[in-house]
Tab-separated table of C-alpha atoms and ligand atoms in Angstrom:
chain	number	residue	atom	x	y	z
K	1	MET	CA	-193.651	95.037	10.178
K	2	SER	CA	-190.791	92.757	11.036
K	3	ARG	CA	-190.026	91.506	7.526
K	4	LYS	CA	-188.230	93.933	5.237
K	5	ASP	CA	-188.674	91.884	2.067
K	6	TYR	CA	-192.407	92.394	1.585
K	7	SER	CA	-193.338	93.607	-1.885
K	8	PHE	CA	-194.233	97.200	-2.706
K	9	ASP	CA	-198.004	96.574	-2.655
K	10	THR	CA	-197.801	95.108	0.849
K	11	ARG	CA	-195.570	97.899	2.142
K	12	THR	CA	-197.949	100.652	0.872
K	13	ILE	CA	-200.610	99.160	3.152
K	14	HIS	CA	-198.709	98.176	6.286
K	15	VAL	CA	-195.432	100.003	6.896
K	16	GLY	CA	-195.739	102.540	9.694
K	17	GLU	CA	-199.185	101.363	10.764
K	18	GLU	CA	-198.048	98.420	12.845
K	19	ALA	CA	-199.896	98.621	16.165
K	20	GLU	CA	-196.676	98.301	18.132
K	21	PHE	CA	-195.501	101.556	16.545
K	22	PHE	CA	-197.962	103.494	18.684
K	23	GLU	CA	-197.308	103.597	22.409
K	24	GLY	CA	-200.290	102.477	24.463
K	25	SER	CA	-202.003	101.139	21.332
K	26	LYS	CA	-205.114	98.973	21.647
K	27	ASN	CA	-204.089	97.118	18.480
K	28	GLU	CA	-205.825	99.506	16.122
K	29	VAL	CA	-205.627	98.366	12.499
K	30	VAL	CA	-205.503	101.983	11.303
K	31	ALA	CA	-203.002	104.559	12.571
K	32	PRO	CA	-204.502	106.889	15.183
K	33	ILE	CA	-204.423	110.638	14.450
K	34	TYR	CA	-202.458	112.278	17.242
K	35	LEU	CA	-203.796	115.821	17.344
K	36	SER	CA	-202.166	117.055	20.538
K	37	SER	CA	-199.779	119.916	19.792
K	38	THR	CA	-197.765	119.357	22.962
K	39	TYR	CA	-196.894	116.633	25.499
K	40	ALA	CA	-196.982	116.820	29.283
K	41	ARG	CA	-193.819	116.119	31.209
K	42	LYS	CA	-193.631	114.954	34.816
K	43	GLU	CA	-190.319	116.588	35.589
K	44	VAL	CA	-189.059	119.961	34.325
K	45	LYS	CA	-185.644	118.588	33.382
K	46	ASN	CA	-186.849	115.262	32.010
K	47	PRO	CA	-189.020	115.901	28.933
K	48	GLY	CA	-189.080	112.351	27.529
K	49	PHE	CA	-188.995	111.690	23.784
K	50	PHE	CA	-192.284	113.385	22.807
K	51	GLN	CA	-192.203	117.104	23.631
K	52	TYR	CA	-193.898	119.232	20.971
K	53	SER	CA	-195.762	118.102	17.874
K	54	ARG	CA	-193.759	120.158	15.334
K	55	SER	CA	-190.739	118.120	16.453
K	56	GLN	CA	-192.329	114.721	17.217
K	57	ASN	CA	-195.696	113.433	16.090
K	58	PRO	CA	-196.518	109.697	15.981
K	59	THR	CA	-198.864	109.951	12.962
K	60	ARG	CA	-196.190	111.814	11.001
K	61	PHE	CA	-193.510	109.366	12.106
K	62	ALA	CA	-195.668	106.492	10.814
K	63	LEU	CA	-195.954	108.210	7.432
K	64	GLU	CA	-192.242	109.061	7.298
K	65	LYS	CA	-191.395	105.421	7.947
K	66	ARG	CA	-193.634	104.451	5.022
K	67	TYR	CA	-192.095	107.110	2.739
K	68	ALA	CA	-188.624	105.654	3.309
K	69	SER	CA	-189.880	102.128	2.699
K	70	LEU	CA	-191.554	103.030	-0.604
K	71	GLU	CA	-188.491	104.773	-2.062
K	72	LYS	CA	-186.190	102.079	-0.589
K	73	THR	CA	-184.208	104.653	1.387
K	74	THR	CA	-183.086	104.737	5.005
K	75	TYR	CA	-184.826	108.015	5.869
K	76	GLY	CA	-188.100	109.770	5.017
K	77	LEU	CA	-189.278	113.244	5.991
K	78	GLY	CA	-192.767	114.721	5.648
K	79	PHE	CA	-193.487	118.339	4.710
K	80	ALA	CA	-196.450	120.683	4.471
K	81	SER	CA	-196.154	120.827	0.650
K	82	GLY	CA	-193.843	119.841	-2.185
K	83	LEU	CA	-192.517	123.401	-2.278
K	84	ALA	CA	-191.937	123.358	1.501
K	85	ALA	CA	-189.744	120.278	0.979
K	86	GLU	CA	-187.896	122.017	-1.855
K	87	ALA	CA	-187.377	125.253	0.100
K	88	THR	CA	-186.033	123.219	3.031
K	89	ILE	CA	-183.452	121.592	0.758
K	90	LEU	CA	-182.252	124.987	-0.492
K	91	PHE	CA	-182.217	126.378	3.045
K	92	ALA	CA	-180.443	123.397	4.623
K	93	LEU	CA	-177.869	122.455	1.998
K	94	LEU	CA	-176.805	125.611	0.149
K	95	LYS	CA	-174.934	128.755	1.028
K	96	PRO	CA	-174.279	132.020	-0.832
K	97	GLY	CA	-171.958	131.467	-3.795
K	98	ASP	CA	-173.198	127.924	-4.483
K	99	HIS	CA	-174.368	126.893	-7.956
K	100	ILE	CA	-177.209	124.553	-8.968
K	101	ILE	CA	-177.679	122.878	-12.345
K	102	GLY	CA	-181.400	122.443	-12.974
K	103	PHE	CA	-183.400	120.706	-15.696
K	104	ASP	CA	-184.807	123.314	-18.086
K	105	ASP	CA	-188.211	121.625	-17.783
K	106	LEU	CA	-189.328	121.802	-14.133
K	107	TYR	CA	-192.596	122.678	-12.367
K	108	GLY	CA	-193.115	126.469	-12.652
K	109	GLY	CA	-193.253	126.908	-8.871
K	110	THR	CA	-189.831	125.263	-8.520
K	111	LYS	CA	-188.354	127.712	-11.033
K	112	ARG	CA	-190.062	130.590	-9.195
K	113	LEU	CA	-188.396	129.405	-5.968
K	114	PHE	CA	-185.025	129.196	-7.752
K	115	HIS	CA	-185.400	132.774	-8.997
K	116	GLN	CA	-186.116	134.025	-5.469
K	117	TRP	CA	-182.998	132.294	-4.175
K	118	GLU	CA	-180.938	133.732	-7.021
K	119	ALA	CA	-182.259	137.235	-6.330
K	120	ASN	CA	-182.000	137.185	-2.530
K	121	TYR	CA	-179.494	134.602	-1.330
K	122	GLY	CA	-176.547	134.654	-3.734
K	123	ILE	CA	-177.196	131.251	-5.322
K	124	THR	CA	-176.719	130.859	-9.085
K	125	ILE	CA	-178.680	128.432	-11.214
K	126	SER	CA	-178.053	127.156	-14.746
K	127	LEU	CA	-180.978	125.509	-16.498
K	128	VAL	CA	-179.932	122.918	-19.084
K	129	ASP	CA	-181.562	120.190	-21.136
K	130	ALA	CA	-180.789	117.241	-18.871
K	131	THR	CA	-181.787	114.753	-21.578
K	132	GLN	CA	-178.326	115.647	-22.946
K	133	PRO	CA	-175.783	114.680	-20.212
K	134	LEU	CA	-173.118	116.633	-22.158
K	135	GLN	CA	-175.001	119.845	-21.343
K	136	ILE	CA	-174.791	118.943	-17.649
K	137	ARG	CA	-171.075	118.204	-17.899
K	138	GLU	CA	-170.440	121.566	-19.576
K	139	ALA	CA	-172.447	123.429	-16.906
K	140	ILE	CA	-170.398	122.056	-13.954
K	141	ARG	CA	-168.364	124.746	-12.154
K	142	PRO	CA	-166.071	124.587	-9.106
K	143	GLU	CA	-168.925	126.022	-6.997
K	144	THR	CA	-171.612	123.607	-8.284
K	145	LYS	CA	-173.251	121.662	-5.437
K	146	LEU	CA	-176.436	120.121	-6.741
K	147	ILE	CA	-178.101	118.795	-9.899
K	148	TRP	CA	-181.904	119.142	-9.767
K	149	LEU	CA	-183.951	116.846	-11.990
K	150	GLU	CA	-187.523	115.812	-12.655
K	151	SER	CA	-188.027	112.648	-14.659
K	152	PRO	CA	-190.466	112.677	-16.360
K	153	SER	CA	-190.487	116.461	-16.247
K	154	ASN	CA	-193.359	118.886	-15.839
K	155	PRO	CA	-194.956	119.648	-18.293
K	156	LEU	CA	-193.039	118.243	-21.296
K	157	LEU	CA	-192.562	114.697	-19.931
K	158	LYS	CA	-188.867	114.676	-20.796
K	159	VAL	CA	-187.001	111.689	-19.364
K	160	CYS	CA	-183.377	111.922	-18.285
K	161	ASP	CA	-180.913	109.111	-17.637
K	162	ILE	CA	-180.771	109.200	-13.830
K	163	LYS	CA	-178.006	106.591	-13.518
K	164	ALA	CA	-175.715	108.225	-16.096
K	165	ILE	CA	-176.206	111.702	-14.598
K	166	THR	CA	-175.601	110.386	-11.085
K	167	GLN	CA	-172.367	108.684	-12.123
K	168	LEU	CA	-171.161	111.908	-13.743
K	169	ALA	CA	-172.212	113.980	-10.712
K	170	HIS	CA	-170.515	111.724	-8.208
K	171	MET	CA	-167.219	111.971	-10.111
K	172	HIS	CA	-167.433	115.696	-9.334
K	173	ASP	CA	-168.714	115.295	-5.728
K	174	LEU	CA	-172.089	116.748	-6.628
K	175	LEU	CA	-175.450	115.784	-5.176
K	176	VAL	CA	-178.272	114.648	-7.464
K	177	LEU	CA	-181.884	115.373	-6.538
K	178	VAL	CA	-184.742	113.743	-8.439
K	179	ASP	CA	-188.314	114.971	-8.115
K	180	ASN	CA	-190.187	111.675	-8.575
K	181	THR	CA	-193.696	113.162	-8.387
K	182	PHE	CA	-194.825	112.147	-11.893
K	183	LEU	CA	-194.078	108.416	-11.632
K	184	SER	CA	-194.469	107.878	-7.868
K	185	PRO	CA	-192.355	105.217	-6.133
K	186	TYR	CA	-194.612	102.577	-7.688
K	187	PHE	CA	-192.975	103.020	-11.090
K	188	GLN	CA	-189.542	104.452	-10.253
K	189	ASN	CA	-187.059	104.565	-7.363
K	190	PRO	CA	-184.424	107.231	-8.124
K	191	ALA	CA	-182.359	106.442	-5.009
K	192	VAL	CA	-181.910	102.875	-6.275
K	193	LEU	CA	-180.595	104.400	-9.518
K	194	GLY	CA	-178.055	106.386	-7.479
K	195	ALA	CA	-179.812	109.703	-6.726
K	196	ASP	CA	-178.882	111.239	-3.377
K	197	ILE	CA	-182.189	112.960	-2.632
K	198	VAL	CA	-185.705	112.051	-3.787
K	199	VAL	CA	-188.435	114.686	-3.551
K	200	HIS	CA	-192.194	114.337	-3.954
K	201	SER	CA	-195.168	116.589	-4.145
K	202	ILE	CA	-197.326	114.283	-2.008
K	203	THR	CA	-200.300	116.362	-3.166
K	204	LYS	CA	-200.286	114.280	-6.364
K	205	TYR	CA	-200.282	110.479	-6.834
K	206	ILE	CA	-199.107	109.567	-3.340
K	207	ALA	CA	-202.079	111.196	-1.590
K	208	GLY	CA	-204.082	110.534	-4.743
K	209	HIS	CA	-207.463	112.128	-4.032
K	210	SER	CA	-206.933	115.896	-4.527
K	211	ASP	CA	-207.622	116.583	-0.858
K	212	VAL	CA	-204.144	117.005	0.668
K	213	ILE	CA	-201.214	119.374	0.117
K	214	GLY	CA	-198.001	117.649	1.165
K	215	GLY	CA	-194.352	117.030	0.370
K	216	ALA	CA	-191.635	114.488	1.153
K	217	ILE	CA	-187.894	113.932	1.034
K	218	MET	CA	-186.368	110.451	1.016
K	219	LEU	CA	-182.616	109.789	1.278
K	220	ASN	CA	-179.874	107.492	2.600
K	221	ASP	CA	-177.130	109.815	3.837
K	222	LYS	CA	-177.272	110.336	7.621
K	223	THR	CA	-175.496	113.715	7.641
K	224	LEU	CA	-177.791	115.167	4.971
K	225	TYR	CA	-180.814	113.687	6.744
K	226	GLU	CA	-179.862	115.325	10.023
K	227	LYS	CA	-179.423	118.727	8.364
K	228	LEU	CA	-182.807	118.416	6.636
K	229	LYS	CA	-184.569	117.149	9.742
K	230	PHE	CA	-183.142	120.027	11.769
K	231	CYS	CA	-184.547	122.505	9.214
K	232	GLN	CA	-187.879	120.661	8.935
K	233	ASN	CA	-188.329	121.450	12.626
K	234	SER	CA	-186.663	124.853	12.795
K	235	LEU	CA	-188.589	126.168	9.769
K	236	GLY	CA	-191.760	124.471	10.998
K	237	VAL	CA	-192.723	123.164	7.556
K	238	VAL	CA	-194.399	119.986	8.849
K	239	PRO	CA	-197.669	118.432	7.636
K	240	SER	CA	-200.654	118.294	9.993
K	241	PRO	CA	-201.483	114.958	11.681
K	242	PHE	CA	-204.803	114.826	9.828
K	243	ASP	CA	-203.061	115.262	6.460
K	244	CYS	CA	-200.596	112.516	7.452
K	245	TYR	CA	-203.538	110.219	8.152
K	246	LEU	CA	-205.110	111.026	4.765
K	247	VAL	CA	-201.825	110.202	3.017
K	248	LEU	CA	-201.416	106.921	4.951
K	249	ARG	CA	-204.948	106.087	3.828
K	250	GLY	CA	-204.530	107.191	0.204
K	251	LEU	CA	-201.292	105.238	-0.139
K	252	LYS	CA	-203.040	101.917	0.459
K	253	THR	CA	-204.387	101.986	-3.105
K	254	LEU	CA	-201.322	103.497	-4.803
K	255	SER	CA	-200.488	100.361	-6.804
K	256	LEU	CA	-204.072	99.886	-8.008
K	257	ARG	CA	-204.413	103.544	-8.924
K	258	MET	CA	-201.100	103.772	-10.771
K	259	GLU	CA	-201.932	100.740	-12.932
K	260	LYS	CA	-205.286	102.260	-13.925
K	261	HIS	CA	-203.813	105.755	-14.473
K	262	GLN	CA	-201.270	104.173	-16.771
K	263	SER	CA	-203.587	101.926	-18.793
K	264	ASN	CA	-206.002	104.837	-19.307
K	265	ALA	CA	-203.097	107.136	-20.258
K	266	MET	CA	-201.737	104.688	-22.812
K	267	ALA	CA	-205.155	104.441	-24.493
K	268	ILE	CA	-205.632	108.217	-24.504
K	269	ALA	CA	-202.079	108.981	-25.708
K	270	THR	CA	-202.664	106.605	-28.645
K	271	TYR	CA	-206.037	108.247	-29.373
K	272	LEU	CA	-204.443	111.723	-29.296
K	273	GLU	CA	-201.515	110.645	-31.475
K	274	ASN	CA	-203.973	109.644	-34.205
K	275	HIS	CA	-206.208	112.711	-33.887
K	276	PRO	CA	-206.246	115.121	-36.859
K	277	LYS	CA	-206.530	118.188	-34.589
K	278	VAL	CA	-203.439	117.246	-32.536
K	279	ALA	CA	-199.997	118.436	-33.650
K	280	LYS	CA	-197.801	116.544	-31.140
K	281	VAL	CA	-198.169	114.182	-28.168
K	282	TYR	CA	-195.740	113.911	-25.236
K	283	TYR	CA	-196.093	110.606	-23.359
K	284	PRO	CA	-193.081	108.517	-22.257
K	285	GLY	CA	-194.955	105.281	-23.053
K	286	LEU	CA	-195.268	106.038	-26.777
K	287	LYS	CA	-192.565	104.554	-28.978
K	288	SER	CA	-192.378	107.982	-30.663
K	289	HIS	CA	-191.142	109.541	-27.372
K	290	PRO	CA	-187.457	110.486	-27.834
K	291	GLN	CA	-186.398	108.911	-24.514
K	292	TYR	CA	-188.711	105.879	-24.686
K	293	GLU	CA	-185.795	103.437	-24.264
K	294	ILE	CA	-184.367	105.253	-21.228
K	295	GLY	CA	-187.782	105.244	-19.565
K	296	LEU	CA	-188.132	101.534	-20.232
K	297	ARG	CA	-184.731	100.862	-18.665
K	298	GLN	CA	-184.994	102.912	-15.487
K	299	ALA	CA	-188.691	102.736	-14.580
K	300	SER	CA	-191.276	99.972	-14.502
K	301	GLY	CA	-193.978	102.154	-16.084
K	302	PHE	CA	-194.736	105.434	-17.818
K	303	GLY	CA	-197.353	106.970	-15.519
K	304	GLY	CA	-200.568	108.846	-16.132
K	305	MET	CA	-199.420	112.277	-17.352
K	306	ILE	CA	-199.739	113.334	-20.996
K	307	SER	CA	-199.112	116.669	-22.702
K	308	PHE	CA	-200.097	117.529	-26.257
K	309	GLU	CA	-200.061	120.441	-28.655
K	310	ILE	CA	-203.368	121.193	-30.289
K	311	LYS	CA	-203.219	122.517	-33.866
K	312	GLY	CA	-203.587	126.302	-33.887
K	313	GLY	CA	-202.494	128.253	-30.814
K	314	GLU	CA	-203.681	129.664	-27.509
K	315	LYS	CA	-207.180	130.521	-28.817
K	316	GLU	CA	-207.847	126.957	-29.958
K	317	ALA	CA	-206.342	125.502	-26.764
K	318	VAL	CA	-208.607	127.663	-24.597
K	319	GLN	CA	-211.686	126.847	-26.712
K	320	PHE	CA	-210.929	123.131	-26.407
K	321	LEU	CA	-210.323	123.310	-22.635
K	322	GLU	CA	-213.514	125.268	-21.992
K	323	SER	CA	-215.564	122.758	-24.030
K	324	LEU	CA	-214.721	119.764	-21.834
K	325	GLU	CA	-217.419	118.396	-19.556
K	326	LEU	CA	-215.907	115.404	-17.717
K	327	PHE	CA	-212.276	116.568	-17.434
K	328	THR	CA	-211.888	119.218	-14.744
K	329	LEU	CA	-210.036	122.361	-15.807
K	330	ALA	CA	-207.658	122.741	-12.855
K	331	GLU	CA	-204.024	122.885	-11.815
K	332	SER	CA	-202.502	119.853	-10.034
K	333	LEU	CA	-202.367	116.209	-11.034
K	334	GLY	CA	-202.291	112.662	-9.736
K	335	GLY	CA	-205.814	112.481	-8.278
K	336	VAL	CA	-208.385	109.853	-9.173
K	337	GLU	CA	-210.278	112.415	-11.254
K	338	SER	CA	-208.939	113.557	-14.628
K	339	LEU	CA	-207.600	117.115	-14.610
K	340	ILE	CA	-206.566	119.213	-17.582
K	341	GLU	CA	-204.796	122.548	-17.845
K	342	HIS	CA	-202.911	125.058	-20.001
K	343	PRO	CA	-199.293	125.222	-18.645
K	344	GLY	CA	-198.548	128.611	-20.240
K	345	LEU	CA	-201.563	130.263	-18.590
K	346	MET	CA	-201.757	128.158	-15.432
K	347	THR	CA	-199.050	125.970	-13.786
K	348	HIS	CA	-196.128	127.633	-15.570
K	349	SER	CA	-197.430	131.210	-15.685
K	350	SER	CA	-195.095	132.226	-12.832
K	351	ILE	CA	-192.073	132.022	-15.157
K	352	THR	CA	-191.497	134.460	-18.029
K	353	ALA	CA	-192.761	133.919	-21.590
K	354	ARG	CA	-189.105	133.866	-22.719
K	355	GLU	CA	-188.291	131.103	-20.240
K	356	ARG	CA	-191.296	129.075	-21.400
K	357	GLU	CA	-190.183	129.529	-24.998
K	358	LEU	CA	-186.633	128.374	-24.142
K	359	ALA	CA	-188.034	125.288	-22.396
K	360	GLY	CA	-190.303	124.521	-25.391
K	361	ILE	CA	-193.646	125.221	-23.669
K	362	LYS	CA	-195.861	126.498	-26.484
K	363	ASP	CA	-199.160	128.410	-26.270
K	364	SER	CA	-200.835	125.399	-27.885
K	365	LEU	CA	-199.629	123.031	-25.126
K	366	ILE	CA	-202.238	121.263	-22.994
K	367	ARG	CA	-201.362	119.020	-20.024
K	368	VAL	CA	-203.603	116.178	-18.911
K	369	SER	CA	-203.584	114.193	-15.666
K	370	ILE	CA	-205.430	111.034	-16.599
K	371	GLY	CA	-207.651	109.813	-13.789
K	372	VAL	CA	-209.061	106.365	-13.087
K	373	GLU	CA	-212.492	106.888	-14.655
K	374	ASP	CA	-213.710	104.735	-17.544
K	375	LYS	CA	-211.409	105.429	-20.491
K	376	ALA	CA	-214.258	105.345	-23.047
K	377	ASP	CA	-216.010	108.174	-21.148
K	378	LEU	CA	-212.777	110.183	-21.108
K	379	ILE	CA	-212.167	109.697	-24.815
K	380	SER	CA	-215.744	110.646	-25.703
K	381	ASP	CA	-215.373	113.881	-23.684
K	382	LEU	CA	-212.127	114.727	-25.522
K	383	GLU	CA	-213.858	113.955	-28.841
K	384	GLN	CA	-216.829	116.250	-28.186
K	385	ALA	CA	-214.449	119.063	-27.127
K	386	PHE	CA	-212.336	118.617	-30.283
K	387	SER	CA	-215.508	118.786	-32.366
K	388	LYS	CA	-216.373	122.162	-30.766
K	389	THR	CA	-212.874	123.536	-31.461
K	390	ASN	CA	-212.692	125.580	-34.675
K	391	LEU	CA	-209.547	124.794	-36.629
A	401	P1T	O1	-197.948	121.890	-4.901
A	401	P1T	P1	-196.875	121.332	-4.007
A	401	P1T	O2	-197.329	120.175	-3.193
A	401	P1T	O3	-196.183	122.386	-3.209
A	401	P1T	O4	-195.767	120.667	-4.961
A	401	P1T	C1	-194.955	121.404	-5.828
A	401	P1T	C2	-194.521	120.539	-6.977
A	401	P1T	C3	-193.270	119.954	-6.946
A	401	P1T	N1	-192.842	119.137	-7.942
A	401	P1T	C4	-193.624	118.868	-8.996
A	401	P1T	C5	-193.110	117.987	-10.082
A	401	P1T	C6	-194.902	119.415	-9.088
A	401	P1T	O5	-195.651	119.119	-10.161
A	401	P1T	C7	-195.371	120.282	-8.067
A	401	P1T	C8	-196.723	120.916	-8.107
A	401	P1T	N2	-197.311	120.916	-9.363
A	401	P1T	C9	-198.549	121.399	-9.674
A	401	P1T	C10	-199.358	121.988	-8.799
A	401	P1T	C11	-198.933	121.245	-11.087
A	401	P1T	O6	-200.141	121.370	-11.411
A	401	P1T	O7	-198.054	120.978	-11.896
């Protein structure tokens, strides 16, 4: 695509799939899947650009070009999973003795990775409530290198002020990473707000159909990019060409999907907020959300993720979850189908009960990924499950 000023919706469909991007192309409209794991060379000492598919793959390059375009960064890198992208960042950018400040509400698998690095590689990590920039300021040490955020966070949908935190971090020469999985680049571009590194679990909204595991890093700094790209290849954490194709395909409807996820989520969050069996609703689009104004300022939408506390405790939560018929009881999020789960027993079970308590994840907490089905059908399923829950 020659023009750089096309809108987001246009870029999700075209960037990276231009026919001229693929050598020897017959003007295919859809990116070919290059399955070959290696490339023949004519001369021993003259390998040419394409040598081995872990290092160079045209289908992956097409997707990486699109990743950068969607987050408005110079560089994009594709990974085999969100956690592969995260592990690569730790591996490439940190050394023993370094310190990370992390949001106290992060995906459980990210915290599990942090704990392994603390135990084995001499990294220290302080988890703070990043909705309070003062807590970040107080946690900064001479050896601090990186501030690790999710906004909105998983599972409590806390929103932090990315611009304010970035300004503070840059005064101290610290890098800011934002995991933008929950909003997708359709609603929020952290690098435009100043973040140095944007991370995604591609598995979620970007792929969008619960049939791919993938990850991505988007960034502007050439030196950081080169370090990460070197490790992407040397660790071998690349996505398969077929998965890259599925993501290129899924991305074409990102804008349409995100709008429907959001309008359904707004209706369901309002329904839950008025339900007598619900104690508390967490959704950044509700005026009752403590960081509603920050979300409004830094993002163009609130997304499709909702968490809520059911009255009672774990027993009632489990009874409710097992009574649902249309919602699928499963980990993950961001697919076209609505998924629901119990963070304490599922996505965040890899961290200790004490850590969950400190982060505010209660046994009555339920997390919902609102799909793009008919919202009346979703609400009637929630209603029948509430009616079967003894309170
Ligand atoms: O599952 P994977 O593609 O490796 O991505 C990890 C990851 C990273 N960041 C965020 C914000 C995430 O939510 C995840 C994965 N989360 C789930 C599987 C979940 O159900 O919350």
